[in-house]
Short mmCIF file of C-alpha atoms in Angstrom, two decimals:
data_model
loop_
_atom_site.label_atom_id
_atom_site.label_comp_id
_atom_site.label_asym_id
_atom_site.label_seq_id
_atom_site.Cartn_x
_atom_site.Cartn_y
_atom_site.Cartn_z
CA UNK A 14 0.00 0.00 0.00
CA UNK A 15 3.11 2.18 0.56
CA UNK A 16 3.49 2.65 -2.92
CA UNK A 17 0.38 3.33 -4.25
CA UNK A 18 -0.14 6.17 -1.56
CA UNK A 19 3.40 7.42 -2.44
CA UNK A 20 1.74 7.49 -5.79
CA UNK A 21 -1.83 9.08 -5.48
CA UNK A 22 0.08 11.62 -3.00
CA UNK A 23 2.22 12.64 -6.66
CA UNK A 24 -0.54 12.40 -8.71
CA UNK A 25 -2.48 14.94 -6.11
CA UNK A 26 0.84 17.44 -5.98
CA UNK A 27 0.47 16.90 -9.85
CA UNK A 28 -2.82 18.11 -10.50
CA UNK A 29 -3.01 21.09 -7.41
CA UNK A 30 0.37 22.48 -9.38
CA UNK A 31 2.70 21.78 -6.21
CA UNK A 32 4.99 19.38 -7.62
CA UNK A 33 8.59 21.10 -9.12
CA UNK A 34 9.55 20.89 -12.29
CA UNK A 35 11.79 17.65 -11.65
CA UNK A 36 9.16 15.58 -9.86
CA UNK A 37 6.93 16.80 -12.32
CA UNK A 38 8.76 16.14 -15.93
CA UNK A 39 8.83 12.69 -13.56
CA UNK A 40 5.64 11.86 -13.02
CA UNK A 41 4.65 12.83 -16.70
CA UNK A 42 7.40 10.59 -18.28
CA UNK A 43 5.83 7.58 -15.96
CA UNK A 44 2.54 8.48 -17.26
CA UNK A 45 3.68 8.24 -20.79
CA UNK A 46 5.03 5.01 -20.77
CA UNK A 47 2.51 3.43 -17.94
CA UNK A 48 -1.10 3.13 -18.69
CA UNK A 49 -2.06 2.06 -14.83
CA UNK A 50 -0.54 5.32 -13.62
CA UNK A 51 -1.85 7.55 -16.94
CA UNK A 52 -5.33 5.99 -15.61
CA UNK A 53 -4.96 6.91 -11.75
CA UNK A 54 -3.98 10.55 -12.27
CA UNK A 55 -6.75 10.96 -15.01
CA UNK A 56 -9.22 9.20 -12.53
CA UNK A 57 -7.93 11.50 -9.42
CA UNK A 58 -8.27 14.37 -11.67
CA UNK A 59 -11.82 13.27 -12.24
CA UNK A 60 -12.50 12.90 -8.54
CA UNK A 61 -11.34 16.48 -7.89
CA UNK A 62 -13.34 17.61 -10.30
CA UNK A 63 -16.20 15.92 -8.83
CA UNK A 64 -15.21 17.77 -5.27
CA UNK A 65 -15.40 20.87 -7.49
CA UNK A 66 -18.75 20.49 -8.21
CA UNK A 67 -19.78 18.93 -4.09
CA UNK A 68 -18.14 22.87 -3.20
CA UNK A 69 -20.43 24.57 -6.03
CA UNK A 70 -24.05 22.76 -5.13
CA UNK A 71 -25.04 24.37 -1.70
CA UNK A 72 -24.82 27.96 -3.16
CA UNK A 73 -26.98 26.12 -6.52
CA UNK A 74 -29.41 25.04 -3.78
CA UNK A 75 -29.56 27.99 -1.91
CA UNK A 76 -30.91 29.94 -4.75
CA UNK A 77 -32.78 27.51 -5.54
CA UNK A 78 -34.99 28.56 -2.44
CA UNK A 79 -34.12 31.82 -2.90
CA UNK A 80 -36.44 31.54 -6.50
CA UNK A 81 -39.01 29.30 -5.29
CA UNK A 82 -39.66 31.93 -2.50
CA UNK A 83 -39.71 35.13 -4.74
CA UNK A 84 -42.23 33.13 -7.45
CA UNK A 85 -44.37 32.69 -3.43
CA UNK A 86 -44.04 36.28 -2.75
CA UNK A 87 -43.88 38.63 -5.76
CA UNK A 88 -42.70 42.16 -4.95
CA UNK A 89 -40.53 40.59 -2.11
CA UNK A 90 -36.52 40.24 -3.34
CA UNK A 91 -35.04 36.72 -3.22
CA UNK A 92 -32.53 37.56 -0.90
CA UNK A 93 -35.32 38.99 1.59
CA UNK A 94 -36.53 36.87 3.80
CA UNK A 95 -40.14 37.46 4.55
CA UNK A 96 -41.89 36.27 7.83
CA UNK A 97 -45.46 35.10 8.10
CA UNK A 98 -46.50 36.18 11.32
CA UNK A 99 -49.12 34.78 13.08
CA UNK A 100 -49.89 35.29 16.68
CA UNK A 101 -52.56 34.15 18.44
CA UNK A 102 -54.11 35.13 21.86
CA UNK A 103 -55.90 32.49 23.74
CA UNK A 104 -57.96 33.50 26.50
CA UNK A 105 -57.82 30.86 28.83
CA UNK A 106 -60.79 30.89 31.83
CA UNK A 107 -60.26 30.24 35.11
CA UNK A 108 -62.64 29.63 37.80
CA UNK A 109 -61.27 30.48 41.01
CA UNK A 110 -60.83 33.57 43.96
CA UNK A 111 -57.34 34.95 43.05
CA UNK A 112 -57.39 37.20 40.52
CA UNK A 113 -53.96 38.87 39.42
CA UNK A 114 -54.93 41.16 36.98
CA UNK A 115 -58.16 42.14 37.96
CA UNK A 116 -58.96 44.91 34.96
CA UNK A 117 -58.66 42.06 32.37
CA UNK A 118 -61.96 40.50 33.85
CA UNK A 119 -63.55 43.64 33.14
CA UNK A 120 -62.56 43.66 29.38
CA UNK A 121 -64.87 40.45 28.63
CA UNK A 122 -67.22 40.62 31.11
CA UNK A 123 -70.15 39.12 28.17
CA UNK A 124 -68.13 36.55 27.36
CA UNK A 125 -67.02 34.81 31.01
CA UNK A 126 -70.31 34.09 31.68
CA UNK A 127 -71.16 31.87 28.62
CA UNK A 128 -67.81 29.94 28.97
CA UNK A 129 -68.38 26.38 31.05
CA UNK A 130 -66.09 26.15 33.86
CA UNK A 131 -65.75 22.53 33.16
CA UNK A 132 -63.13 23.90 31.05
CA UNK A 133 -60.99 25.13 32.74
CA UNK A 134 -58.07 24.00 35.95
CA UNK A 135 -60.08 24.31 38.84
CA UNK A 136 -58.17 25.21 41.58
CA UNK A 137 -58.38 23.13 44.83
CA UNK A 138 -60.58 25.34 46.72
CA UNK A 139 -63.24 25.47 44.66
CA UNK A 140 -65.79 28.66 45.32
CA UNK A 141 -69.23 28.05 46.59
CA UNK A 142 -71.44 30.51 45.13
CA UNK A 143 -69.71 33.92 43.48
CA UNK A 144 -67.32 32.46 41.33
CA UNK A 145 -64.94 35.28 39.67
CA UNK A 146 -63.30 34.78 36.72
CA UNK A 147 -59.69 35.03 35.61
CA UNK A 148 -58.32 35.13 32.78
CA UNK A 149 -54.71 33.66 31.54
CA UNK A 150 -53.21 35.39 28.57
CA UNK A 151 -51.61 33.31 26.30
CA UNK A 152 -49.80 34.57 23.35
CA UNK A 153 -47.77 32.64 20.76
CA UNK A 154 -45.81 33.94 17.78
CA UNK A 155 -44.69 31.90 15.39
CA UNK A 156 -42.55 33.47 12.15
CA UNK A 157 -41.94 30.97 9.01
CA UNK A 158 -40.30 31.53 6.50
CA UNK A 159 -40.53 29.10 3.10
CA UNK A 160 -37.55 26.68 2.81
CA UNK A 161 -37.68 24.93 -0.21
CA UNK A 162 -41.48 25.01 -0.83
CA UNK A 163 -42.42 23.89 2.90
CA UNK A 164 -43.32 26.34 5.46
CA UNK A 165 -41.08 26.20 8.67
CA UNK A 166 -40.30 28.28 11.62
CA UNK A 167 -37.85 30.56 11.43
CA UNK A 168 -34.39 29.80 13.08
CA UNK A 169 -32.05 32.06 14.39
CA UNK A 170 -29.59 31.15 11.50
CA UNK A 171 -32.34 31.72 8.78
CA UNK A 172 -31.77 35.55 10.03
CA UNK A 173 -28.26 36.12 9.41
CA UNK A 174 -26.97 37.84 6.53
CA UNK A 175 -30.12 37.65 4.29
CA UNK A 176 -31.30 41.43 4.43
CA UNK A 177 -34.45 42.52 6.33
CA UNK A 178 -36.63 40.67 8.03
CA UNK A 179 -40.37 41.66 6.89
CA UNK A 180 -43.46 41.30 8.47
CA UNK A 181 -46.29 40.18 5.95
CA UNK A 182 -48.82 39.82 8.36
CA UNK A 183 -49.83 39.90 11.90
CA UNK A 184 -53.11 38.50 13.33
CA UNK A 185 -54.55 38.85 16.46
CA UNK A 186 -57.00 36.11 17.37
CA UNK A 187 -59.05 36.03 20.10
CA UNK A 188 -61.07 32.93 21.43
CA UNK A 189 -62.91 32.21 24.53
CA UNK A 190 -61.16 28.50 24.69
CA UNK A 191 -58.36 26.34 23.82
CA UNK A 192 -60.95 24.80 20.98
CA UNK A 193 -62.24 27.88 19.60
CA UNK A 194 -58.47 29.29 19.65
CA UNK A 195 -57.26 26.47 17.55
CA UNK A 196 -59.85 26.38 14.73
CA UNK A 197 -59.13 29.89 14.01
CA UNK A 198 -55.64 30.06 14.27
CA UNK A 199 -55.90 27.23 10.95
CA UNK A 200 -58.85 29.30 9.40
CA UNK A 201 -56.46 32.65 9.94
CA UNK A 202 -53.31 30.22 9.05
CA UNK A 203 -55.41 29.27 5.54
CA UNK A 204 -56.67 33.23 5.00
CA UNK A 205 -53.24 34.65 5.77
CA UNK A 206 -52.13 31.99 2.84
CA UNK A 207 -54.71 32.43 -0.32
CA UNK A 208 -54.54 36.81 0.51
CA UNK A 209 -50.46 36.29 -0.17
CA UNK A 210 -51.76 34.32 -3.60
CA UNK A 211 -50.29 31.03 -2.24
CA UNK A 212 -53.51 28.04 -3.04
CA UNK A 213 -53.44 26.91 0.38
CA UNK A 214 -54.41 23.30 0.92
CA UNK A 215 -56.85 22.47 3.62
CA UNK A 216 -54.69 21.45 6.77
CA UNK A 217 -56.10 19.76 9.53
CA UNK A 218 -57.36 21.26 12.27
CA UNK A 219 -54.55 20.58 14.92
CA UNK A 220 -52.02 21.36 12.42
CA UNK A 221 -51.45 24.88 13.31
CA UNK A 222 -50.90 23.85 17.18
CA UNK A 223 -48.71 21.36 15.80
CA UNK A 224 -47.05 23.55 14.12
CA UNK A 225 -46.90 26.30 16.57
CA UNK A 226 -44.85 23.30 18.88
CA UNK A 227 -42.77 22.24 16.19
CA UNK A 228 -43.91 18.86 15.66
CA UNK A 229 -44.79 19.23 11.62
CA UNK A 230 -44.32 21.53 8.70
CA UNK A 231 -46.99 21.65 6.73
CA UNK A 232 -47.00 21.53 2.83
CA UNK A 233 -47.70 24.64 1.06
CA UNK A 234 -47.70 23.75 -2.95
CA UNK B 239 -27.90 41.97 -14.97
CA UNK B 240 -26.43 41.51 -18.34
CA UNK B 241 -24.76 38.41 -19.06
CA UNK B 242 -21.02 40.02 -18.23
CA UNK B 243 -22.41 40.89 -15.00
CA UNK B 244 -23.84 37.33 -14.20
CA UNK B 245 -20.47 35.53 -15.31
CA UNK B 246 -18.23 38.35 -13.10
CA UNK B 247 -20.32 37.67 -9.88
CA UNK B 248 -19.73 33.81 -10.28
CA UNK B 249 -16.85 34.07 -10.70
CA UNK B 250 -16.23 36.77 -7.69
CA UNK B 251 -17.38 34.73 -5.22
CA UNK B 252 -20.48 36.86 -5.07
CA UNK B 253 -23.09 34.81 -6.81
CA UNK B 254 -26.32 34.54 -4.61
CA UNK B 255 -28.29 36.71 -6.83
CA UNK B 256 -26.70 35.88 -10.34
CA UNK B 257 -27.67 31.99 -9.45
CA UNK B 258 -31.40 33.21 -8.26
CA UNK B 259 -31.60 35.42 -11.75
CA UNK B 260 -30.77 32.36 -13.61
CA UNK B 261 -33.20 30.29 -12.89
CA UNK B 262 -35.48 32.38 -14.46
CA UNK B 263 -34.74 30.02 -16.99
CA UNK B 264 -36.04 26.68 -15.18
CA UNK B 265 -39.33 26.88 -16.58
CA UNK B 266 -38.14 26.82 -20.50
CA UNK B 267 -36.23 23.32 -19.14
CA UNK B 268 -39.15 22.04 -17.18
CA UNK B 269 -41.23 22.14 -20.53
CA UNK B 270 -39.10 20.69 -22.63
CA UNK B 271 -38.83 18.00 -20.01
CA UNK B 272 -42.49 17.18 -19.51
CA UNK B 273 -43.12 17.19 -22.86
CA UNK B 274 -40.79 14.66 -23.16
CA UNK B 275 -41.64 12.10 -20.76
CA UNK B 276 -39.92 13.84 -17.87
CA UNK B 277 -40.54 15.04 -14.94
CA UNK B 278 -40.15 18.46 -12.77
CA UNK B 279 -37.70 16.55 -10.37
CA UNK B 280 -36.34 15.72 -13.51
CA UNK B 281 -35.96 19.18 -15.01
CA UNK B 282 -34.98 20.79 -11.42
CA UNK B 283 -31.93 18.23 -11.65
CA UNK B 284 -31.11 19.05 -14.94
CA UNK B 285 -31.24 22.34 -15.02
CA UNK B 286 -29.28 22.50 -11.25
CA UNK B 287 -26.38 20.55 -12.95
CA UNK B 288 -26.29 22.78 -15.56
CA UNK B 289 -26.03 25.94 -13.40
CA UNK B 290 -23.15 23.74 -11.56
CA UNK B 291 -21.42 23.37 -15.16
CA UNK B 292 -21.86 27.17 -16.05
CA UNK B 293 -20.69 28.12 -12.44
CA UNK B 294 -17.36 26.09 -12.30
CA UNK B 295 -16.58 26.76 -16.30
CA UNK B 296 -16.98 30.75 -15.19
CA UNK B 297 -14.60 30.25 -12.22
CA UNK B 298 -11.89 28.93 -15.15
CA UNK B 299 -9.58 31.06 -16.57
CA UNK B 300 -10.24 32.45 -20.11
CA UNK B 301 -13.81 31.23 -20.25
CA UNK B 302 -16.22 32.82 -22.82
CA UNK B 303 -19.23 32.41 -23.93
CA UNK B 304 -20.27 32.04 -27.38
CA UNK B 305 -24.25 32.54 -27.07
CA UNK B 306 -26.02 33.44 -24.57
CA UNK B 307 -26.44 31.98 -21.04
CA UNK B 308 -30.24 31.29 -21.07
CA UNK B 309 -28.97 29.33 -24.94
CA UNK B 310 -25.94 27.56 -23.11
CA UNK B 311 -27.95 26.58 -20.61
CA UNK B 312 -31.20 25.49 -22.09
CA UNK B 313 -28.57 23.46 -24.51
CA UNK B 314 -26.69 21.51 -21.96
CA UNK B 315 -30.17 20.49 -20.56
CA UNK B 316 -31.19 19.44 -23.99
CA UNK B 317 -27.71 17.29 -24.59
CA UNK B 318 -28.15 15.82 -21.63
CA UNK B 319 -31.77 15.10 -21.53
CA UNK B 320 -31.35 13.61 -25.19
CA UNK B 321 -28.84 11.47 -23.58
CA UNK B 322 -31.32 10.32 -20.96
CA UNK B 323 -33.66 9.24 -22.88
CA UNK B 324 -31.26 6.82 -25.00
CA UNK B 325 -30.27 5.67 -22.03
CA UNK B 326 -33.72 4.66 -20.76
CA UNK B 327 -34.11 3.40 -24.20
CA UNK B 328 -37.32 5.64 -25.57
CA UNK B 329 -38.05 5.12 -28.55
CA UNK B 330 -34.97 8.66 -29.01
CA UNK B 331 -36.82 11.54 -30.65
CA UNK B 332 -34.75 14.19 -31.55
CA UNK B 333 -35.05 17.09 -29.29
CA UNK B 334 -35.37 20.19 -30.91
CA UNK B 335 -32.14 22.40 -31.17
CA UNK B 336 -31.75 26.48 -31.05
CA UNK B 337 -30.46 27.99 -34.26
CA UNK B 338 -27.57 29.40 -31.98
CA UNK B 339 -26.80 26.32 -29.71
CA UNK B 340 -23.29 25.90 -29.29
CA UNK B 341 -22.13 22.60 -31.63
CA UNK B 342 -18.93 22.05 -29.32
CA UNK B 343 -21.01 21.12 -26.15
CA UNK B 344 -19.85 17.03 -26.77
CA UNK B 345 -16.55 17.50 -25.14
CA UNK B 346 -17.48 19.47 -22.29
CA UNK B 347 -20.53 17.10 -21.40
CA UNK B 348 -18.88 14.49 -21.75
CA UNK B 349 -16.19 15.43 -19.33
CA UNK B 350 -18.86 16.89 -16.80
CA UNK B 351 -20.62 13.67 -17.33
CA UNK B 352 -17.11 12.28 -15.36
CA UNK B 353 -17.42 14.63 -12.97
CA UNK B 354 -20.78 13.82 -12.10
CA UNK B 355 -20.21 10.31 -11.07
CA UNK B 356 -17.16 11.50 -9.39
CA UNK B 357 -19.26 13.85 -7.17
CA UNK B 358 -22.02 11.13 -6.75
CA UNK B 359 -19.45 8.46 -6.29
CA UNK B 360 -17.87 11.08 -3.12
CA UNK B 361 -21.24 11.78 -1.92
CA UNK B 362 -21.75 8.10 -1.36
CA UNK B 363 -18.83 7.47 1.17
CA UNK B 364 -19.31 7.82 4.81
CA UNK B 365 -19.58 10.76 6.37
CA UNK B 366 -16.08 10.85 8.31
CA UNK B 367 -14.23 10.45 4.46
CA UNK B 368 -16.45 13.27 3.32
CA UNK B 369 -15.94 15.59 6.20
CA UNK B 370 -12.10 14.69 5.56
CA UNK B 371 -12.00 15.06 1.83
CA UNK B 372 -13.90 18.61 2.00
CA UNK B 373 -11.56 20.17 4.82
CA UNK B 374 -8.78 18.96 2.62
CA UNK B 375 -9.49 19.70 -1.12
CA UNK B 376 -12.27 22.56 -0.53
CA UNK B 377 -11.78 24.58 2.89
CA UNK B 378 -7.63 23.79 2.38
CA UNK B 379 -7.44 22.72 6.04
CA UNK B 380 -3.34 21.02 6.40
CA UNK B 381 -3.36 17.27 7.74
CA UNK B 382 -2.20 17.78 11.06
CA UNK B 383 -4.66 19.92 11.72
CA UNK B 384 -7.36 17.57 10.28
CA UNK B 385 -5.86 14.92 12.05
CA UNK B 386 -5.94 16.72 15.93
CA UNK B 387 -9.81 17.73 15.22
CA UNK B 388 -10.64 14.27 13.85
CA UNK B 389 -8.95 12.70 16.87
CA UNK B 390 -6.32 11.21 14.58
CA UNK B 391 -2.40 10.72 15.53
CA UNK B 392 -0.66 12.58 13.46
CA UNK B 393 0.04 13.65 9.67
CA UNK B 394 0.71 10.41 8.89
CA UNK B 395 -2.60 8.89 10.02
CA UNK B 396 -4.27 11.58 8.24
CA UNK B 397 -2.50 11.09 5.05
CA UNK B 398 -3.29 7.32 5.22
CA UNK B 399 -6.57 7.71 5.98
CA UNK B 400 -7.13 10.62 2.85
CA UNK B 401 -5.61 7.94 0.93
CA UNK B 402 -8.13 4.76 1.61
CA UNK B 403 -11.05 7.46 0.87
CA UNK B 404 -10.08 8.42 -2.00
CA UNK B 405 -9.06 5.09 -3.27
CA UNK B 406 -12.71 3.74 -1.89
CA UNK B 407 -13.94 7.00 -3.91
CA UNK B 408 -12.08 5.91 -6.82
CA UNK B 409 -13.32 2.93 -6.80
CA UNK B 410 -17.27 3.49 -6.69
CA UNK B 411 -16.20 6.25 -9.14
CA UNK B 412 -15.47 3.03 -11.53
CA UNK B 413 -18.22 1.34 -11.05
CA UNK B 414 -20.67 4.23 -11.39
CA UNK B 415 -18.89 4.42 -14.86
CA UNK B 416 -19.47 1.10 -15.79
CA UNK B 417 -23.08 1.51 -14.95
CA UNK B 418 -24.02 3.95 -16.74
CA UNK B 419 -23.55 4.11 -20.62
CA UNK B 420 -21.63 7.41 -20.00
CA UNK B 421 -18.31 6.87 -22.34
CA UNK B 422 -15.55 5.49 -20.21
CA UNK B 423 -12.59 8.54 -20.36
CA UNK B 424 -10.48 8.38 -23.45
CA UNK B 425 -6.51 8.55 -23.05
CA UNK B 426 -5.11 9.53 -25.93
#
C-alpha cells in the first residue's frame, strides 16, 4: 500500500500544481510510458473535479430557495426573507378567587359568563357561590419563512446575513377556549395563505398547534 | 444583470443573486422536459447541474461564452436530456435544437458527465471520508490539523486515511462508470 499512496500523493501534488519541475517532468514521463498510472492521475483528476462540483451545489441550492420563495411572494426580493406572522391570543378561563390582573376581567365581562367552567383548571378550593373569573393570557408567535417550498419556523440562522426581516402579516386572534383558539388560528393560518396568492391546501385542524410546537411543517404547494 | 455581470459575480465569489436570476430560466427546461416524458424533479436536476457546469466553467480562466447563457444553458439540458432518454431506451426523438446552440457542447458534457459520477461516487462514502476530503481539497485545512480535530495521531494517520477514501472514492467512481452508458474517459 506504501506505494500506491506514495503514488496518489504525486498524482495529487500533480494536478493542485505543487509538484517542481523535476518531480513533475517525472511523473509525466511515468505516465507516458505506464497506462495504470496515466489511468490513476486521469481518474484522481476526475474525482477532484467531482469535489469541485460537491463545493459549487449548496450555493446552486440555496438559490434555488431563494427563486421558489420570490415566485411565493412577488414584490418581495429573493434575498429577503419574509416572515409570516401569526400570533394568536388564547384566552384561557379560570374559575377560582385569586385574581392577578383584575382589569382584564372587566374587558370580557359578556363573554365569562357563557364559557363552562368545566373547562378550565379548577383550583383546589373550589368557590361556593360567586365564582370570579380570571383570565390567563396566552400569546404565541410563530414566524416561518418558506424553505424549499415547505413552510417552517424561522431559526435564528435563517436571520443572518439575508437582508431585512419583513413582516407580511400579523393577526390577532381572540377565542374564549383552547378549541375555539385552535380552529381559528388554521382558518387565519389558511386566509393569511390564499390573501399572499399562495392556493393553500386544507390542513387539519390541529395542524397549526402542531405547528406552533414544532412537531410538523406543513405543505404549502 | 447583463450576461457580463452574471459571469463576473460567479466568478467573484459573489453569486447569490446571479444563481437566483438564472433560474429564471427553469421553466423553459421544465417544458421541454415534460413534454418529453420527464418530470419536474427531472428538469430541477437538470437544469441545477447545468447551473453547476456554467458556475465552475466561469470560475476557469479564459472562459467565454459564445451565445447566450439562457442558450448555453437550455442546450446543456437538452444534450443531456437527449442522452437520458437513450439511455432509458425511448423510442430517441430528436429534441429540438436552437439555431444558436453551441455545436462544441460534446466534449465538455462528456467530461462533466465524469465529474458527475465522481461527485455522486464522493457523496456516497461515509460521512467521516467526506468531512475529511472537504476540509482537505475545498476549505484547504493542512493534515495535522485535520488529524488533531478528527482525533487522529498525526500527519501520517491523516494522510493514510485521505488515501483509503479516496481510493474507496475511486473505486465506486469506476463502477458508477461502468453503470451507466456514460463513455468510459479516453486517453489519448
Amino acid at each position: 500500500m506504501r506505494n500506491e499512496l506514495i503514488l496518489l500523493e504525486l498524482a495529487d501534488g500533480y494536478l493542485r500544481g505543487e509538484l517542481n519541475a523535476i518531480e513533475r517532468a517525472e511523473l509525466e514521463e511515468r505516465m507516458r510510458t505506464n497506462p495504470e498510472i496515466r489511468e490513476l492521475v486521469e481518474d484522481h483528476r476526475t474525482l477532484l473535479g467531482g469535489m469541485q462540483r460537491l463545493a459549487l451545489r449548496p450555493a446552486v441550492d440555496k438559490a434555488y430557495r431563494s427563486y421558489r420563495f420570490g415566485k411565493w411572494a412577488p414584490g418581495i426580493g429573493g434575498a429577503v426573507v419574509a416572515a409570516m406572522l401569526i400570533s394568536g391570543t388564547a384566552l384561557l378561563m379560570t374559575g377560582g378567587h385569586e385574581t392577578s390582573d383584575p382589569t382584564n376581567t372587566e374587558l370580557i365581562p359578556a363573554a365569562l359568563d357563557t364559557i363552562a367552567p368545566a373547562a378550565t383548571e379548577a383550583p383546589s378550593v373550589a368557590p361556593a357561590e360567586e365564582v370570579r373569573h380570571t383570565q390567563q393570557v396566552k400569546h404565541d408567535t410563530v414566524i416561518m419563512i418558506m424553505r424549499n417550498g415547505v413552510l417552517t419556523p424561522i431559526a435564528a440562522k435563517d436571520t443572518v446575513g439575508k437582508g431585512t426581516l419583513r413582516t407580511v402579516k400579523t393577526v390577532p386572534i381572540t377565542a374564549s377556549s383552547p378549541a375555539e383558539l385552535k380552529q381559528r388560528m388554521d382558518s387565519v393560518r389558511r386566509a393569511g395563505a390564499t390573501e399572499q396568492g399562495i392556493p393553500a391546501k386544507a390542513i387539519p385542524k390541529d395542524s397549526l398547534i402542531l405547528l406552533l410546537d414544532g412537531a410538523v411543517s406543513p405543505r404549502i404547494e | 444583470m447583463s450576461d457580463p455581470d452574471i459571469l463576473l459575480q460567479l466568478r467573484t465569489g459573489r453569486e447569490h443573486k446571479a444563481l437566483v436570476k438564472l433560474y429564471a430560466h427553469l421553466p423553459k427546461v421544465e417544458r421541454m422536459v415534460r413534454n418529453n416524458n420527464g418530470t419536474r424533479a427531472d428538469a430541477k436536476d437538470l437544469f441545477q447541474d447545468a447551473l453547476i457546469i456554467l458556475f465552475g466553467k466561469a470560475k476557469e480562466e479564459g472562459f467565454k461564452l459564445t451565445c447566450s447563457i439562457g442558450t448555453y444553458l437550455f442546450a446543456i439540458c437538452r444534450n443531456r436530456w437527449q442522452e437520458e432518454l437513450r439511455r432509458r431506451g425511448r423510442f430517441a426523438q430528436e429534441l429540438e435544437t436552437a439555431p444558436d446552440e453551441p455545436a462544441d457542447l460534446a466534449e465538455l458534457l462528456a467530461e462533466e458527465g465524469r465529474f458527475g459520477s465522481a461527485e455522486r461516487a464522493l457523496r456516497s462514502l461515509g460521512d467521516k471520508c467526506l468531512d475529511l476530503l472537504k476540509r482537505f481539497y475545498l476549505l484547504k485545512e493542512p493534515l495535522i490539523s485535520i488529524a488533531k480535530s478528527i482525533g487522529l495521531a498525526g500527519e501520517g494517520a491523516a494522510k493514510t486515511r485521505k488515501y483509503k477514501c479516496l481510493e474507496e472514492a475511486r473505486k465506486r467512481y469506476r463502477s458508477l462508470l461502468a453503470q451507466t452508458s456514460v463513455a468510459q474517459p479516453q486517453h489519448p
